[in-house]
Coordinates of N, CA and C in Angstrom, one line a residue:
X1 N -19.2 -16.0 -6.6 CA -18.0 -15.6 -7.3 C -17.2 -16.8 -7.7
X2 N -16.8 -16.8 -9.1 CA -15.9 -18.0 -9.4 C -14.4 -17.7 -9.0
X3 N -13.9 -18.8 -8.9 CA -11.9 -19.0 -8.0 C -11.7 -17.8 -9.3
X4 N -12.0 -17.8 -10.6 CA -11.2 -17.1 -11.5 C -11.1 -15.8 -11.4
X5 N -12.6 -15.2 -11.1 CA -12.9 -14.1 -10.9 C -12.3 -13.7 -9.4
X6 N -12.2 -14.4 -8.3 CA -11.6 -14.1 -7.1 C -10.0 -13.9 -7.3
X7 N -9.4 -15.1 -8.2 CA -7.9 -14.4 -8.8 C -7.7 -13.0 -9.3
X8 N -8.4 -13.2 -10.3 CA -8.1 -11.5 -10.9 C -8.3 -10.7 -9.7
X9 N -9.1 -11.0 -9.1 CA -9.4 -9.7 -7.7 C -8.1 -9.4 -7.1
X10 N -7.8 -10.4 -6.8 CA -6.7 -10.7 -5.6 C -5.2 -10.4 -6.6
X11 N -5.5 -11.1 -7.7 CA -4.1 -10.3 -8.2 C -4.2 -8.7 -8.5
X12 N -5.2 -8.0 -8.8 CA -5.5 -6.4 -9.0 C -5.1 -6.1 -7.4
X13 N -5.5 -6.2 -6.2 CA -5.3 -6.0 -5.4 C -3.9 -5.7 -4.6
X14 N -2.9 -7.0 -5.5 CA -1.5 -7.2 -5.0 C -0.5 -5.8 -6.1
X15 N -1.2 -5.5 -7.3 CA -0.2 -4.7 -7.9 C -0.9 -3.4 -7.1
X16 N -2.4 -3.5 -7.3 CA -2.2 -1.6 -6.8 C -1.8 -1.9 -5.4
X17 N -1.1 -2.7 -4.4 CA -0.5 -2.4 -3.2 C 1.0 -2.2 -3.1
X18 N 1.5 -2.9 -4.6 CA 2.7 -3.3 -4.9 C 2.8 -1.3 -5.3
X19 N 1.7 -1.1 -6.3 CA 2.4 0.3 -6.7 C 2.1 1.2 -5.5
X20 N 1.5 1.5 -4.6 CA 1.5 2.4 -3.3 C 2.2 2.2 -2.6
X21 N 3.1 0.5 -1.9 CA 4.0 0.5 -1.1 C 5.2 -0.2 -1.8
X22 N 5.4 -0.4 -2.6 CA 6.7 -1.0 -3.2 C 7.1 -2.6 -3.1
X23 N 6.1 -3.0 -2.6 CA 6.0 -4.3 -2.1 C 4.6 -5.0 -2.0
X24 N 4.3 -6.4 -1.7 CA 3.4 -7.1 -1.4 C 3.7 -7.5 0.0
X25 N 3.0 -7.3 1.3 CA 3.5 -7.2 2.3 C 2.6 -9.2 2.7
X26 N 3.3 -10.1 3.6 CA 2.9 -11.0 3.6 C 1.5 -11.4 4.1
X27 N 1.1 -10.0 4.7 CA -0.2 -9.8 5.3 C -0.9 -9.9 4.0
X28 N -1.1 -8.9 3.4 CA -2.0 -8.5 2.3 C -2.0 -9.8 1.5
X29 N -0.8 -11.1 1.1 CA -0.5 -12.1 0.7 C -2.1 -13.4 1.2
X30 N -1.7 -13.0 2.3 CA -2.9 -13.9 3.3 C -4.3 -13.3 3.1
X31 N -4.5 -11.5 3.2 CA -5.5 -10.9 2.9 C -6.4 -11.5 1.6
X32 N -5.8 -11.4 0.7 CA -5.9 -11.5 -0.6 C -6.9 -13.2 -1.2
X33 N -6.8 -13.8 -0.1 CA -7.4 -15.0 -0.6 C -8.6 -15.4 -0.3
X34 N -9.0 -13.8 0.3 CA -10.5 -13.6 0.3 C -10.1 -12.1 -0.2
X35 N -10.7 -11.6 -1.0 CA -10.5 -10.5 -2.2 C -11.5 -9.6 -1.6
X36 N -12.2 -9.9 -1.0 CA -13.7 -9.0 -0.4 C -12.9 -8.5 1.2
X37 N -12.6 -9.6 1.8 CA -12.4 -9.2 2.9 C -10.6 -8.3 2.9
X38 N -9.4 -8.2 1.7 CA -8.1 -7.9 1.5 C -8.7 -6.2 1.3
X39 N -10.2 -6.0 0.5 CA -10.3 -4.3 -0.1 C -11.3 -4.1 1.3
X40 N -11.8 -4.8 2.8 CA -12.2 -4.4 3.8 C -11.1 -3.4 4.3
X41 N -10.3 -4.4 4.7 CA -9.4 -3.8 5.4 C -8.4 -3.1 4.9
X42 N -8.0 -3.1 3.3 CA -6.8 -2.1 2.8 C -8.1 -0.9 2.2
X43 N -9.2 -0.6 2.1 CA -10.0 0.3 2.2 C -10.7 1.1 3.1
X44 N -10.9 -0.1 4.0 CA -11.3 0.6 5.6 C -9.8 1.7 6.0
X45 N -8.5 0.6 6.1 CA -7.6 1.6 6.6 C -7.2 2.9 5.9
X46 N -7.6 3.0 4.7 CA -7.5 4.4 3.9 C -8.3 5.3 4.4
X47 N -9.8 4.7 4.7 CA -10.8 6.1 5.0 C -10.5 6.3 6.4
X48 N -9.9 5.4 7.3 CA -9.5 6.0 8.4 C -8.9 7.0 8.6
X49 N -7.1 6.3 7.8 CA -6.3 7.2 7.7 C -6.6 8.7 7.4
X50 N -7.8 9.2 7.0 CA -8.2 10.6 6.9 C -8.7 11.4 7.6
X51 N -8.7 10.4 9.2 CA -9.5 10.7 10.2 C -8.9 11.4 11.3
X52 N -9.3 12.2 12.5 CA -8.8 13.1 13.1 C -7.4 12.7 13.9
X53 N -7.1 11.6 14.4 CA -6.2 11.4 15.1 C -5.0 11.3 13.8
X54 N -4.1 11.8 14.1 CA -2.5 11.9 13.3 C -1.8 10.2 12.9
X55 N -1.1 10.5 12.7 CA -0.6 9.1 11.6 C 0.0 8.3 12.8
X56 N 0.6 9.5 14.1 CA 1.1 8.7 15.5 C 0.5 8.2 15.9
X57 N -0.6 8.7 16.4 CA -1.7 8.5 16.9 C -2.4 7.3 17.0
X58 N -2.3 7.3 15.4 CA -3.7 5.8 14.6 C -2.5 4.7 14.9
X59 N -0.9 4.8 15.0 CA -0.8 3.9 15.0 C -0.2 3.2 16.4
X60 N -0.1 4.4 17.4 CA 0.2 4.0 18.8 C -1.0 3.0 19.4
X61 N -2.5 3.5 18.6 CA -4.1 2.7 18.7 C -3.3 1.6 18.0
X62 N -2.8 1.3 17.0 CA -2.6 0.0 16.1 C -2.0 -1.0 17.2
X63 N -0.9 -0.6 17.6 CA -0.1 -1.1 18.4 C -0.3 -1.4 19.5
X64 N -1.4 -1.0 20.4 CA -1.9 -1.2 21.4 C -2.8 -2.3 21.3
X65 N -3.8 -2.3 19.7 CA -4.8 -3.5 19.6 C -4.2 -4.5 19.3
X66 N -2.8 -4.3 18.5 CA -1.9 -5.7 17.8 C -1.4 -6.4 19.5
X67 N -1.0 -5.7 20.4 CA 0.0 -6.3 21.4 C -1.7 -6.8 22.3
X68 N -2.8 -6.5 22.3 CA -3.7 -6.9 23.2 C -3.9 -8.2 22.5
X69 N -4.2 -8.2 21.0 CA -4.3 -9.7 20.6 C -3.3 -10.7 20.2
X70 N -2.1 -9.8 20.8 CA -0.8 -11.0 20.8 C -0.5 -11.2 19.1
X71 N -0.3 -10.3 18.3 CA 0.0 -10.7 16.8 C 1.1 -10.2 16.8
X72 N 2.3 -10.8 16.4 CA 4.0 -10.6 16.5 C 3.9 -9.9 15.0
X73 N 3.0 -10.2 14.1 CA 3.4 -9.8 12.9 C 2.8 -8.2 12.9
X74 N 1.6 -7.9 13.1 CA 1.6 -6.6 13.3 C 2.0 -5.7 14.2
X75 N 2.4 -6.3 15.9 CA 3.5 -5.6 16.5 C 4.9 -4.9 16.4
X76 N 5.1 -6.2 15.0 CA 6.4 -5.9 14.8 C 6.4 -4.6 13.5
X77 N 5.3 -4.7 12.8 CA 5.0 -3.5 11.7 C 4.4 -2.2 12.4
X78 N 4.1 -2.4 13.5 CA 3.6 -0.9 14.2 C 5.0 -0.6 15.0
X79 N 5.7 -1.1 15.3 CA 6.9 -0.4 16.1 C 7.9 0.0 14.9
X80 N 7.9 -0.5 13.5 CA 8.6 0.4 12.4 C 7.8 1.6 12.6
X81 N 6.8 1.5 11.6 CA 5.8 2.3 11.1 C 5.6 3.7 12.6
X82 N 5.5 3.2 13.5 CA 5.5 4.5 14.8 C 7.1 5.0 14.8
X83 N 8.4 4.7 14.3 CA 9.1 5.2 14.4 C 9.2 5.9 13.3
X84 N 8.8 5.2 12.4 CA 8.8 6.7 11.1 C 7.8 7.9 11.6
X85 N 6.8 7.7 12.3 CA 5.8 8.5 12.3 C 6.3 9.4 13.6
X86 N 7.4 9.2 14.7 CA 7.9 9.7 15.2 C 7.8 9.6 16.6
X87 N 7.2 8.4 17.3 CA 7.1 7.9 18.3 C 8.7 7.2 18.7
X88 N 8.9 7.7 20.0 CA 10.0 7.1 20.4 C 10.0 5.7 20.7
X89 N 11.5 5.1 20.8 CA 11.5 3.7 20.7 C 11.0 3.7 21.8
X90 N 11.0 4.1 23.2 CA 10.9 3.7 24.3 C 9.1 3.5 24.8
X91 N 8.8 4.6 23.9 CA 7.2 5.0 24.1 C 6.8 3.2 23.2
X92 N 7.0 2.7 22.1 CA 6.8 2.0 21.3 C 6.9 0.9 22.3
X93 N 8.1 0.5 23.0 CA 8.5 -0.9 23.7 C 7.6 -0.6 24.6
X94 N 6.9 0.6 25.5 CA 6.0 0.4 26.7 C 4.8 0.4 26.2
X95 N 4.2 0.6 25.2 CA 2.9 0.3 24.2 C 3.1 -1.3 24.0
X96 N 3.9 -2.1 23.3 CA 3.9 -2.8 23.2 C 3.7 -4.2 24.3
X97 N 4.5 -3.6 25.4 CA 4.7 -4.3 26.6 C 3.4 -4.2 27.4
X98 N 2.3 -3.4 27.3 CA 1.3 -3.3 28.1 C 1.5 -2.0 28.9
X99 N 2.3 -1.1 28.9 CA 2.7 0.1 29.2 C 2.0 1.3 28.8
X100 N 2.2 2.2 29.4 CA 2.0 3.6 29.0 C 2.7 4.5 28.1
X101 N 2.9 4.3 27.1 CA 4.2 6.1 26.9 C 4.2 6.9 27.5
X102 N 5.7 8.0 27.5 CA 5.3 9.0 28.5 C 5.0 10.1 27.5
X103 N 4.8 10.1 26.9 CA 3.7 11.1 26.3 C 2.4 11.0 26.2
X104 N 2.2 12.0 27.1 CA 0.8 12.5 27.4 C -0.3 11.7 26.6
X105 N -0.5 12.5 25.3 CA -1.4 12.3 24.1 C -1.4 10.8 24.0
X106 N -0.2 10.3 23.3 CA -0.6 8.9 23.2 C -0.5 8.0 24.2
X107 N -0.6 8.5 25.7 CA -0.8 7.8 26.6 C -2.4 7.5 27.0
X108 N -3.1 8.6 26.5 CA -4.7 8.8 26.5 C -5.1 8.0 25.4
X109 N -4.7 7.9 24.7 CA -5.1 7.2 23.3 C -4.9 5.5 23.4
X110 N -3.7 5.3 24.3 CA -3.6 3.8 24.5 C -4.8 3.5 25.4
X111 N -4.8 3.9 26.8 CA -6.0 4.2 28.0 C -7.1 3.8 27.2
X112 N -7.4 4.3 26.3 CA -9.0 4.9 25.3 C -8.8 3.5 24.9
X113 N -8.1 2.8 23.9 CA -7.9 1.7 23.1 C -8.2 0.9 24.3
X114 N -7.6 0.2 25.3 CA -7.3 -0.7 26.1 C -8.7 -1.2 26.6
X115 N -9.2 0.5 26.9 CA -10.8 0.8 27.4 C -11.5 -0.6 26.4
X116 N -11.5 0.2 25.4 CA -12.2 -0.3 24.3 C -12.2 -1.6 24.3
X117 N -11.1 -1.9 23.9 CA -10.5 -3.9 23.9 C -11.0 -4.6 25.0
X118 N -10.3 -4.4 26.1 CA -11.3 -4.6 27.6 C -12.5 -4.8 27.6
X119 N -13.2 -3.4 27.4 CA -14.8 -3.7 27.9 C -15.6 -4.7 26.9
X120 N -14.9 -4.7 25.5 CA -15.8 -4.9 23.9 C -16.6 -4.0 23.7
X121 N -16.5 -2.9 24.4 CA -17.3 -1.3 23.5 C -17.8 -1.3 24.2
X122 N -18.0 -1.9 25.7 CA -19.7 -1.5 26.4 C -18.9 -0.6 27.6
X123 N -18.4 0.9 27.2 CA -18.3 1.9 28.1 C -19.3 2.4 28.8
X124 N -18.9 2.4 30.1 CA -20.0 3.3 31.1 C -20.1 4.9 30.8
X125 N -21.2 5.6 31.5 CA -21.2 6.9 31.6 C -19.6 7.5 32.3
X126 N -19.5 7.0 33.5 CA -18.1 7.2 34.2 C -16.9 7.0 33.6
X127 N -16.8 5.7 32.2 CA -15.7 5.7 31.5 C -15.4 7.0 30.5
X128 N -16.7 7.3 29.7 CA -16.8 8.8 28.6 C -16.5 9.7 29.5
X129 N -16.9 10.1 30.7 CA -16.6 11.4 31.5 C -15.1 11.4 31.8
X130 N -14.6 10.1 31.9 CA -12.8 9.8 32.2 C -12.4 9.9 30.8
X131 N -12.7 9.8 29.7 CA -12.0 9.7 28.5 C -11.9 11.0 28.4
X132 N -13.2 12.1 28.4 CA -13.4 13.1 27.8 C -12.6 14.3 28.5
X133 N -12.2 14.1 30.1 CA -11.3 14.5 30.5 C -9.9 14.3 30.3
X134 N -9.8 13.2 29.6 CA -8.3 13.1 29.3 C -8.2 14.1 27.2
X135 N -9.5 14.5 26.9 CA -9.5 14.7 25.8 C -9.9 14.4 24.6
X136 N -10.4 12.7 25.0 CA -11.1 11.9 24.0 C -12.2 12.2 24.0
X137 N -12.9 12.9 22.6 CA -13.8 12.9 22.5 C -14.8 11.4 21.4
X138 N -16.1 11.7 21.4 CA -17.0 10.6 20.9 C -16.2 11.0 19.7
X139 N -15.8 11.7 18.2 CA -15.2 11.4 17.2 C -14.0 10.4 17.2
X140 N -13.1 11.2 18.5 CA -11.8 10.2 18.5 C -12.4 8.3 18.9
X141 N -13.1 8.5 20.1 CA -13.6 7.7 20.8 C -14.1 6.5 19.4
X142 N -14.7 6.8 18.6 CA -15.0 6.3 17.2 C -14.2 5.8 16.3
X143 N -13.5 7.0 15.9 CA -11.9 6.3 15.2 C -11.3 5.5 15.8
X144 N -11.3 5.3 17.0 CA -10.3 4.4 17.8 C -11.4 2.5 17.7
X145 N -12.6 2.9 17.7 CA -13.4 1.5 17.3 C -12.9 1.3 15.9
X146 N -13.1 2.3 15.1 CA -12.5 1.9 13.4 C -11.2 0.9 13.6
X147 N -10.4 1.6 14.3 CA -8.7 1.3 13.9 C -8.5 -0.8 14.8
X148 N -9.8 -0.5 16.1 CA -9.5 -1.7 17.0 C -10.3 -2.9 15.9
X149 N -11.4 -2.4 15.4 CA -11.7 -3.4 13.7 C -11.1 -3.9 13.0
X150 N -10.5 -2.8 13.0 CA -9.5 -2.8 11.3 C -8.4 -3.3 11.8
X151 N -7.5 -3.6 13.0 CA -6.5 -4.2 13.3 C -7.1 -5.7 13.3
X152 N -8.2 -6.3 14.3 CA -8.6 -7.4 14.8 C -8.9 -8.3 13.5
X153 N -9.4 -7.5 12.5 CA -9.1 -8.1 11.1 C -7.7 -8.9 10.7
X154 N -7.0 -8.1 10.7 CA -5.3 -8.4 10.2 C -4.9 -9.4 11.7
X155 N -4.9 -8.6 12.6 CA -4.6 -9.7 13.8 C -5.0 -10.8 13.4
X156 N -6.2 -11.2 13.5 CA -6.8 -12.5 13.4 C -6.7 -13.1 12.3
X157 N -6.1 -12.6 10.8 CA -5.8 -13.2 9.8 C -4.7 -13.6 10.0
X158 N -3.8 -12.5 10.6 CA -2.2 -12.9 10.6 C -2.1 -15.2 11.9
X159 N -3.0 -14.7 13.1 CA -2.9 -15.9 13.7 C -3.6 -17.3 12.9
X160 N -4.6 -17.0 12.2 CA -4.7 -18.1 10.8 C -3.7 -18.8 10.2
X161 N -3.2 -17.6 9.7 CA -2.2 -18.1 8.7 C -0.7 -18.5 9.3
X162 N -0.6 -17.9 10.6 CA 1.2 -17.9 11.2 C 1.6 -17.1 9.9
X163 N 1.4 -15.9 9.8 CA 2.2 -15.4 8.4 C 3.9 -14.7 9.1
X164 N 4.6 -14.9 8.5 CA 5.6 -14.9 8.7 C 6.1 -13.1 8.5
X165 N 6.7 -12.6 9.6 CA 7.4 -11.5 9.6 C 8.1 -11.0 8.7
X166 N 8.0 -10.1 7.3 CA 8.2 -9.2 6.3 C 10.1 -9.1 6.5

């Protein structure tokens, strides 16, 4: 692919994000200068987003994979984004901090992520039998590998670049 053809990419990329979110967010800025890897992850997180776990949900998982790899920039975008979606501040700071929320649900869901991040996917029989009692099933159990992807992407682009907080 020529730089020219990778520009047009990358600038088509920045308006249709500019017309869905009203902005060019500084992530997507950094995304964008690989055009393949900017429609990975703003296309991977669409087909997620359609996926069983709730918009809290996907992003109490976001927040849990952003604070395990230490990314200030998408920490700081999952504790907005979870308070619009309706997670309490307090639930948000104990996600963040290495904590539990005290809600139930997205307490199982951080557990499940942590699981995940921790082992690098190689769960035991005894870990699935503890997830599945808490409710996690192999679909969620899946979405939650999508979302630890699709963060570890952005994470690791964001520590590249030091992109700077929105």
């Amino acid at each position: 692919m020529t730089q020219a053809v990778a520009s047009d990419q990358a600038q088509e990329i920045r308006e249709s994000v500019k017309e869905q979110w009203g902005f060019v967010p500084n992530l997507v800025e950094q995304l964008v200068v690989s055009p393949e890897t900017a429609r990975l992850y703003l296309e991977g997180s669409e087909i997620v987003a359609g996926g069983v776990l709730t918009d809290e949900e996907q992003n109490a998982v976001k927040l849990a994979v952003s604070s395990a790899n230490g990314c200030d920039y998408c920490r700081s975008a999952h504790r907005a984004l979870g308070r619009q979606a309706g997670t309490s501040k307090d639930d948000l700071e104990r996600i963040d901090a290495g904590g539990l929320p005290a809600d139930e649900r997205l307490a199982s869901l951080v557990r499940a992520t942590r699981l995940v991040v921790d082992e690098r996917g190689w769960l035991t029989e005894d870990h699935l039998r503890a997830l599945e009692v808490e409710g996690i099933d192999r679909r969620q159990l899946y979405e939650i590998v999508s979302l630890v992807a699709l963060k570890t992407i952005s994470n690791y682009v964001n520590h590249i670049a030091h992109t700077e907080v929105d």
